[in-house]
Short mmCIF file of C-alpha atoms in Angstrom, two decimals:
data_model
loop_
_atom_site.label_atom_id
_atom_site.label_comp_id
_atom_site.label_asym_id
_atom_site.label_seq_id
_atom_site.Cartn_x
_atom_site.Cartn_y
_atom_site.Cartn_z
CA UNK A 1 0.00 0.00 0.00
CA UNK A 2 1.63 3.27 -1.00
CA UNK A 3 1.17 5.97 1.42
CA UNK A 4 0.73 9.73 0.25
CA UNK A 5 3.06 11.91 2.77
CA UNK A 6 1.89 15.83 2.23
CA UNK A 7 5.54 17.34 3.18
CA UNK A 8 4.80 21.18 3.25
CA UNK A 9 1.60 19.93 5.56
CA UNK A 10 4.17 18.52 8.13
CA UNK A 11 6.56 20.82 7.80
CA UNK A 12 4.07 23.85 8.62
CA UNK A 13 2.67 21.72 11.67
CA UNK A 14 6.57 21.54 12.77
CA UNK A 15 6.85 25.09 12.96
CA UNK A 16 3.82 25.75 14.72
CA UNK A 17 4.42 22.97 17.57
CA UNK A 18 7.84 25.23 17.50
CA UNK A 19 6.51 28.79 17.66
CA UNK A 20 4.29 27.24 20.10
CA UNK A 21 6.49 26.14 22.49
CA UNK A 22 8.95 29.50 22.37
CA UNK A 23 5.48 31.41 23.55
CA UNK A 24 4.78 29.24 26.38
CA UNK A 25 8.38 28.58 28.20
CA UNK A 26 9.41 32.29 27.32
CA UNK A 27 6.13 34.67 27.41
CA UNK A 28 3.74 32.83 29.13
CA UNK A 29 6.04 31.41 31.78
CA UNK A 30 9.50 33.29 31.22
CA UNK A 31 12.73 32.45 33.33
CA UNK A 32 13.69 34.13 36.42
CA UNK A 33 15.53 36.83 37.33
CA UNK A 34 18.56 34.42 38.62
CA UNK A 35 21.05 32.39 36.82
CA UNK A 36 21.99 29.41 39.44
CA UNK A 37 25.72 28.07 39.01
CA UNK A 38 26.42 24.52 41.00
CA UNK A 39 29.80 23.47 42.08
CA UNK A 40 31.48 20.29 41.64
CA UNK A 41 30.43 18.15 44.46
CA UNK A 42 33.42 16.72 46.43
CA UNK A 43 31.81 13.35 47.68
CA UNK A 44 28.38 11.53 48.25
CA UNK A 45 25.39 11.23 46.05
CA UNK A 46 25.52 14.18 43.75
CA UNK A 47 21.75 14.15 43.44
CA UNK A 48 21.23 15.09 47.59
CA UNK A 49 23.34 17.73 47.73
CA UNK A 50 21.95 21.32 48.23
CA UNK A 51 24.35 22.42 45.78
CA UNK A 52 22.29 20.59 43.25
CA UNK A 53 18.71 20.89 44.14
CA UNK A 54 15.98 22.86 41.82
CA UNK A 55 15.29 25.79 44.10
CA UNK A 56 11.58 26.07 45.46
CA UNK A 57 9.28 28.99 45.50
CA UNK A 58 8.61 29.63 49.30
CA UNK A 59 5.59 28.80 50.68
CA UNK A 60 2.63 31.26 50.55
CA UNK A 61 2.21 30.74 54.67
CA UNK A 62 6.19 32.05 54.94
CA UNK A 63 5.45 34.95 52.31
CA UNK A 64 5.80 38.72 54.25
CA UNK A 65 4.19 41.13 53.33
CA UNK A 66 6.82 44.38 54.30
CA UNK A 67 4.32 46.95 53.89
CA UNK A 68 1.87 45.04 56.19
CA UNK A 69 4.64 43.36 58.75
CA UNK A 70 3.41 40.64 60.88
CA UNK A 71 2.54 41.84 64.40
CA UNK A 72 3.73 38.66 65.73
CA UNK A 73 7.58 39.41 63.88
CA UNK A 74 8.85 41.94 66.51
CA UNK A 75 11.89 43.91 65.71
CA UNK A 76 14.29 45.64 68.35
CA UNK A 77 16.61 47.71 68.09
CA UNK A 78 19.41 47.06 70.91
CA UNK A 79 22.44 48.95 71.62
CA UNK A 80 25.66 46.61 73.40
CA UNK A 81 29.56 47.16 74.38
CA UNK A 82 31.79 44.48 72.80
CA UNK A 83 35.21 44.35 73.50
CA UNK A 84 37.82 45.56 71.04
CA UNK A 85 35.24 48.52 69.70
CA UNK A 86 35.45 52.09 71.47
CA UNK A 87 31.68 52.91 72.02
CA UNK A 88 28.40 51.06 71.74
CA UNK A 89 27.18 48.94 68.82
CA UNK A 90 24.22 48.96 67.22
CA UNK A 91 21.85 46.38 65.88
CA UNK A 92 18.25 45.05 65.13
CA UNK A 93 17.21 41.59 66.44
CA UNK A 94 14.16 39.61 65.39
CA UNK A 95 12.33 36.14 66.33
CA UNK A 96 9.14 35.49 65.24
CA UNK A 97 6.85 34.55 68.31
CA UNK A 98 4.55 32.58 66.32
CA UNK A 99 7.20 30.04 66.62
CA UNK A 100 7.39 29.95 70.34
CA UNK A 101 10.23 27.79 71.45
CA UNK A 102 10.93 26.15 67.52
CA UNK A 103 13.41 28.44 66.58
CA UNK A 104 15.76 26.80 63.78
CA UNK A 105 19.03 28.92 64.47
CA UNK A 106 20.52 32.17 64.08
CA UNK A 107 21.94 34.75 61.13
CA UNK A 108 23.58 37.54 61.19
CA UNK A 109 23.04 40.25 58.72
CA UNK A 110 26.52 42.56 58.03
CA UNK A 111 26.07 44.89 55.78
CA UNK A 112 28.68 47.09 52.99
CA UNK A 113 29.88 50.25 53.05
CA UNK A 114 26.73 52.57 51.76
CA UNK A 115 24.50 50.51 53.77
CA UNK A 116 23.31 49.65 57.15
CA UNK A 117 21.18 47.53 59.38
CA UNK A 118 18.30 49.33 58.54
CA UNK A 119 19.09 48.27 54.60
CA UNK A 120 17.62 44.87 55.68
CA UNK A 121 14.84 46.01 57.47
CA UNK A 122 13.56 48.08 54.18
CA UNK A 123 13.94 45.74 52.31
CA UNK A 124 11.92 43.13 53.95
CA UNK A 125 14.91 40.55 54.84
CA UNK A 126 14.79 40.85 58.45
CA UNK A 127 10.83 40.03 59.09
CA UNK A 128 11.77 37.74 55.75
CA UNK A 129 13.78 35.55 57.62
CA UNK A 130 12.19 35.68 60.81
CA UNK A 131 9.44 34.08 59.35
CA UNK A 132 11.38 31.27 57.64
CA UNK A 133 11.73 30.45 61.85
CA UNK A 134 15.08 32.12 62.23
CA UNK A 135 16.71 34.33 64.90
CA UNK A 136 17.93 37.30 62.82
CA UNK A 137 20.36 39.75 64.10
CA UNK A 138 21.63 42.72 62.01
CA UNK A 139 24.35 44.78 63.01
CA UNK A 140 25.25 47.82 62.47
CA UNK A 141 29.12 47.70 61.52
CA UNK A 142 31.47 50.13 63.32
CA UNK A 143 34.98 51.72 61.94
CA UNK A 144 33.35 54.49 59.04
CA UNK A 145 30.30 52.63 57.43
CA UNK A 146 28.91 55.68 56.06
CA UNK A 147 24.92 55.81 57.64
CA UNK A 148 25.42 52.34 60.14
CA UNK A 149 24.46 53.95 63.52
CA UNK A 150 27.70 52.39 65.22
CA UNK A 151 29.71 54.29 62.53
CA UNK A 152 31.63 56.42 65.19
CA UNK A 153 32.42 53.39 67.51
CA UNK A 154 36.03 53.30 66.75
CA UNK A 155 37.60 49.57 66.23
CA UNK A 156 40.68 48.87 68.89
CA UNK A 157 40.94 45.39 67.48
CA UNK A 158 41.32 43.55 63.63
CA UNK A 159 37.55 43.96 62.00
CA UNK A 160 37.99 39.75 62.26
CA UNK A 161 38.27 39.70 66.09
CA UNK A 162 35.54 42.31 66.53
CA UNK A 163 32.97 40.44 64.40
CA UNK A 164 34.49 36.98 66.78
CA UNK A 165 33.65 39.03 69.87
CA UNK A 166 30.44 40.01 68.69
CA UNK A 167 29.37 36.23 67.75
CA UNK A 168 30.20 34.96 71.10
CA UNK A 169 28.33 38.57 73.20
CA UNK A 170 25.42 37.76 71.33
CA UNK A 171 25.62 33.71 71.18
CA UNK A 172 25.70 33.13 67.56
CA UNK A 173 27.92 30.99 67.20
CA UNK A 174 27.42 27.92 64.20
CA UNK A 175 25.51 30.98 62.42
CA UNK A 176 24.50 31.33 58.74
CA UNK A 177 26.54 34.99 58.44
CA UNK A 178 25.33 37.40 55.56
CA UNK A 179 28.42 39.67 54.09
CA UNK A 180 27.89 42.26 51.58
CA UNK A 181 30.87 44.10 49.75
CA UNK A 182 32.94 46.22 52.68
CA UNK A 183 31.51 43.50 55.30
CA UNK A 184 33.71 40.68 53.90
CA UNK A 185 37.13 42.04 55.81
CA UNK A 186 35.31 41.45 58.56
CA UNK A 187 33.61 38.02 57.64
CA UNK A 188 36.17 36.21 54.88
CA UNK A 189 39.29 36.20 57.40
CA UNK A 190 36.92 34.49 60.39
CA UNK A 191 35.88 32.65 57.51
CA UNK A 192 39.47 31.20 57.29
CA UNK A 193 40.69 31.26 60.73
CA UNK A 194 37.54 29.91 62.71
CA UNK A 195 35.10 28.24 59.93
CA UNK A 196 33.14 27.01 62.89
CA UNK A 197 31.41 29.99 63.87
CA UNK A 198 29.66 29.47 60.57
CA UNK A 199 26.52 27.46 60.03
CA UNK A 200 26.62 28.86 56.87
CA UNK A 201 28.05 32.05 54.77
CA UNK A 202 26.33 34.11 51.67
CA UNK A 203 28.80 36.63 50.86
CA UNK A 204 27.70 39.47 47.75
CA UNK A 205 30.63 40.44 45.97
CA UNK A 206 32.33 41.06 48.89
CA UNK A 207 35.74 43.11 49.29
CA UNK A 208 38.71 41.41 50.28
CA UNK A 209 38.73 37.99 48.69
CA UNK A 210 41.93 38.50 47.20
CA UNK A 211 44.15 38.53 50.13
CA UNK A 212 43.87 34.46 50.24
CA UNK A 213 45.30 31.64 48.73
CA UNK A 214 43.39 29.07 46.49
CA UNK A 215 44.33 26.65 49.25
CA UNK A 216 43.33 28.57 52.07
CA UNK A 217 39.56 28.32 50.54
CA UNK A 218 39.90 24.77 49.79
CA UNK A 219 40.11 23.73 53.38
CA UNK A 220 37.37 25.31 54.07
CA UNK A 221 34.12 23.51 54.23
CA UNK A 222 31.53 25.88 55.27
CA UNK A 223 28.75 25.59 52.80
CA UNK A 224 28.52 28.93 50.97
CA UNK A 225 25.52 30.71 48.71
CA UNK A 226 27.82 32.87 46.73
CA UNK A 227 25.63 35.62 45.50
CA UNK A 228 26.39 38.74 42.64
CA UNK A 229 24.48 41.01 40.26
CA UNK A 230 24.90 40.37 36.56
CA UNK A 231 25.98 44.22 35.76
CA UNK A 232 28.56 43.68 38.72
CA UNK A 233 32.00 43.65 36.46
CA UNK A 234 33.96 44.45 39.59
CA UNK A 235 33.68 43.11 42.99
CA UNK A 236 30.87 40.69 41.25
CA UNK A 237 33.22 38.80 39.02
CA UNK A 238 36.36 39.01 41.26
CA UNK A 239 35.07 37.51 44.07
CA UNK A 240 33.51 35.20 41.82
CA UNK A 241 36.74 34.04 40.94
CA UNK A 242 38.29 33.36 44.22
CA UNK A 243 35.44 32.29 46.35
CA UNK A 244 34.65 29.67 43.68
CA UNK A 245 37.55 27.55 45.34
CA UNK A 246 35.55 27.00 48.58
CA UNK A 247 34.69 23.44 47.75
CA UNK A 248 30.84 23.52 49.04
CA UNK A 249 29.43 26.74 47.05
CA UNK A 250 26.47 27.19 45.04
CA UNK A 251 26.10 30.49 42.85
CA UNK A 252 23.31 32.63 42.28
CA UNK A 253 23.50 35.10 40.01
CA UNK A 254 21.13 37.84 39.99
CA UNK A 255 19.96 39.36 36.25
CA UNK A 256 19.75 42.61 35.74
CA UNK A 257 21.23 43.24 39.03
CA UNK A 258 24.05 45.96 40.12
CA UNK A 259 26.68 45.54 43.11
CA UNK A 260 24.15 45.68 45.82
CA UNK A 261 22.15 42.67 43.71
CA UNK A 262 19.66 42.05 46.59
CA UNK A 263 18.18 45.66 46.03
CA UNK A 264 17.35 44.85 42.39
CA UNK A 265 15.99 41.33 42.54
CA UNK A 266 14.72 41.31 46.27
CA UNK A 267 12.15 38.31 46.02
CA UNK A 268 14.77 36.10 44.23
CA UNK A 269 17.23 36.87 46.60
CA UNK A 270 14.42 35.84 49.53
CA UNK A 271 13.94 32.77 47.63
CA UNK A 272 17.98 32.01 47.49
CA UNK A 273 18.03 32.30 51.37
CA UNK A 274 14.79 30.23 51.96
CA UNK A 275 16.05 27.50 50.04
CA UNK A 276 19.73 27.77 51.59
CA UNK A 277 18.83 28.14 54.90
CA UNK A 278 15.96 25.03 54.62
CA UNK A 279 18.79 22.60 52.64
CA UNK A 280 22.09 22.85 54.32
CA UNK A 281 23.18 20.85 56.97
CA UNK A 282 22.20 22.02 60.67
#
């Protein structure tokens, strides 16, 4: 039995199966504002790492809202003396008494040099976390930030012992430790020296990841959410380059998104922490 085949017939069905599918993954569902980089896993199943997991939306019941904040999110702001810094230091803490006892652990919020603790509260991250079931803690950073309320408390002390004397004042140790730009010489040399303060470290193109060796990151295995904004060319791509050599990273790169990437792509950034905090190890 010959069979008639009417070629142009297919061929047009083809190309509308085709134009079909480019309006439905790109216009009716387009991709997110993130590009997500994994690293190399070093050992295990590949498949269970967090480095390797699809990230998930988070749950509508964990969603804030930061014009309407949740009563039951209460933010304070607190004032302390730590040794090592000349006058008091700032900073906002946060626990979300819905949870009662179940709180899942601590982070600390640093912040660069433009910025300060109320950056985070703004911007939602504080009450953000809190609901995710964390203790949050954001600090305003002494030694010159330029609006951080601690800006005039003078530093008597290397900016890694102060943030060290800080974590053990305010009991956060094994914390996951936020460290935008300026922050990081006070985060990436505790980083090196005492990894076990850390839970957990998300640093955003932060300054002073060139003054270590390739193997100084290696033996490091704090998991780390390496975060930058696409139209970051400096700080973005150069701490990029070094902090790729911790051994447990993942990368997020935010589209569209300048040196302080969190302020352009907040909810993405919300979701990077939800699903960082939720998937590495306690």
């Amino acid at each position: 039995m010959n069979v008639s085949v009417n070629k142009p017939v297919i061929a047009g069905t083809l190309v509308a199966v085709i134009v079909a599918y480019f309006i439905w993954t790109n216009l009716l569902f387009p991709r997110p504002s993130v590009e997500i980089k994994m690293a190399a896993n070093t050992g295990g199943d590949k498949s269970d790492s967090w480095m390797t997991k699809d990230m998930e939306p988070i749950p509508a019941n964990m969603k804030i809202n930061k014009d309407k904040p949740d009563p039951k999110i209460k933010v304070t702001e607190k004032k302390i003396t730590i040794s090592g810094a000349k006058g008091e230091i700032i900073y906002q803490e946060a626990v979300d008494e819905a949870q009662g006892l179940k709180i899942l652990g601590n982070v600390l919020l640093l912040h660069g040099m433009k910025f300060a603790s109320k950056t985070w509260l703004e911007l939602g991250t504080i009450h953000q976390i809190a609901k995710f079931g964390y203790r949050v803690v954001a600090v305003d950073l002494p030694g010159g930030f330029m609006i951080s309320k601690s800006k005039d408390t003078k530093l008597e002390v290397a900016k890694e012992q102060f943030l060290e004397n800080l974590i053990k004042e305010l009991k956060l140790e094994h914390s996951v430790i936020v460290s935008p730009s300026a922050s990081g010489e006070f985060a990436i040399p505790l980083l090196i020296s005492h990894p076990e303060y850390f839970r957990g470290y998300v640093p955003v193109a932060p300054v002073g990841s060139d003054k270590y060796k390739k193997e100084d990151y290696e033996k490091v295995q704090v998991p780390t959410l390496i975060v930058y904004g696409e139209k970051d060319t400096s700080l973005g791509t150069t701490s990029l380059a070094n902090l790729k050599n911790l051994p447990n990273h993942r990368v997020v790169m935010l589209k569209d998104a300048q040196h302080p990437a969190y302020l352009d792509q907040p909810d993405v950034w919300h979701e990077s922490l939800y699903n960082f905090l939720k998937d590495i190890p306690k």
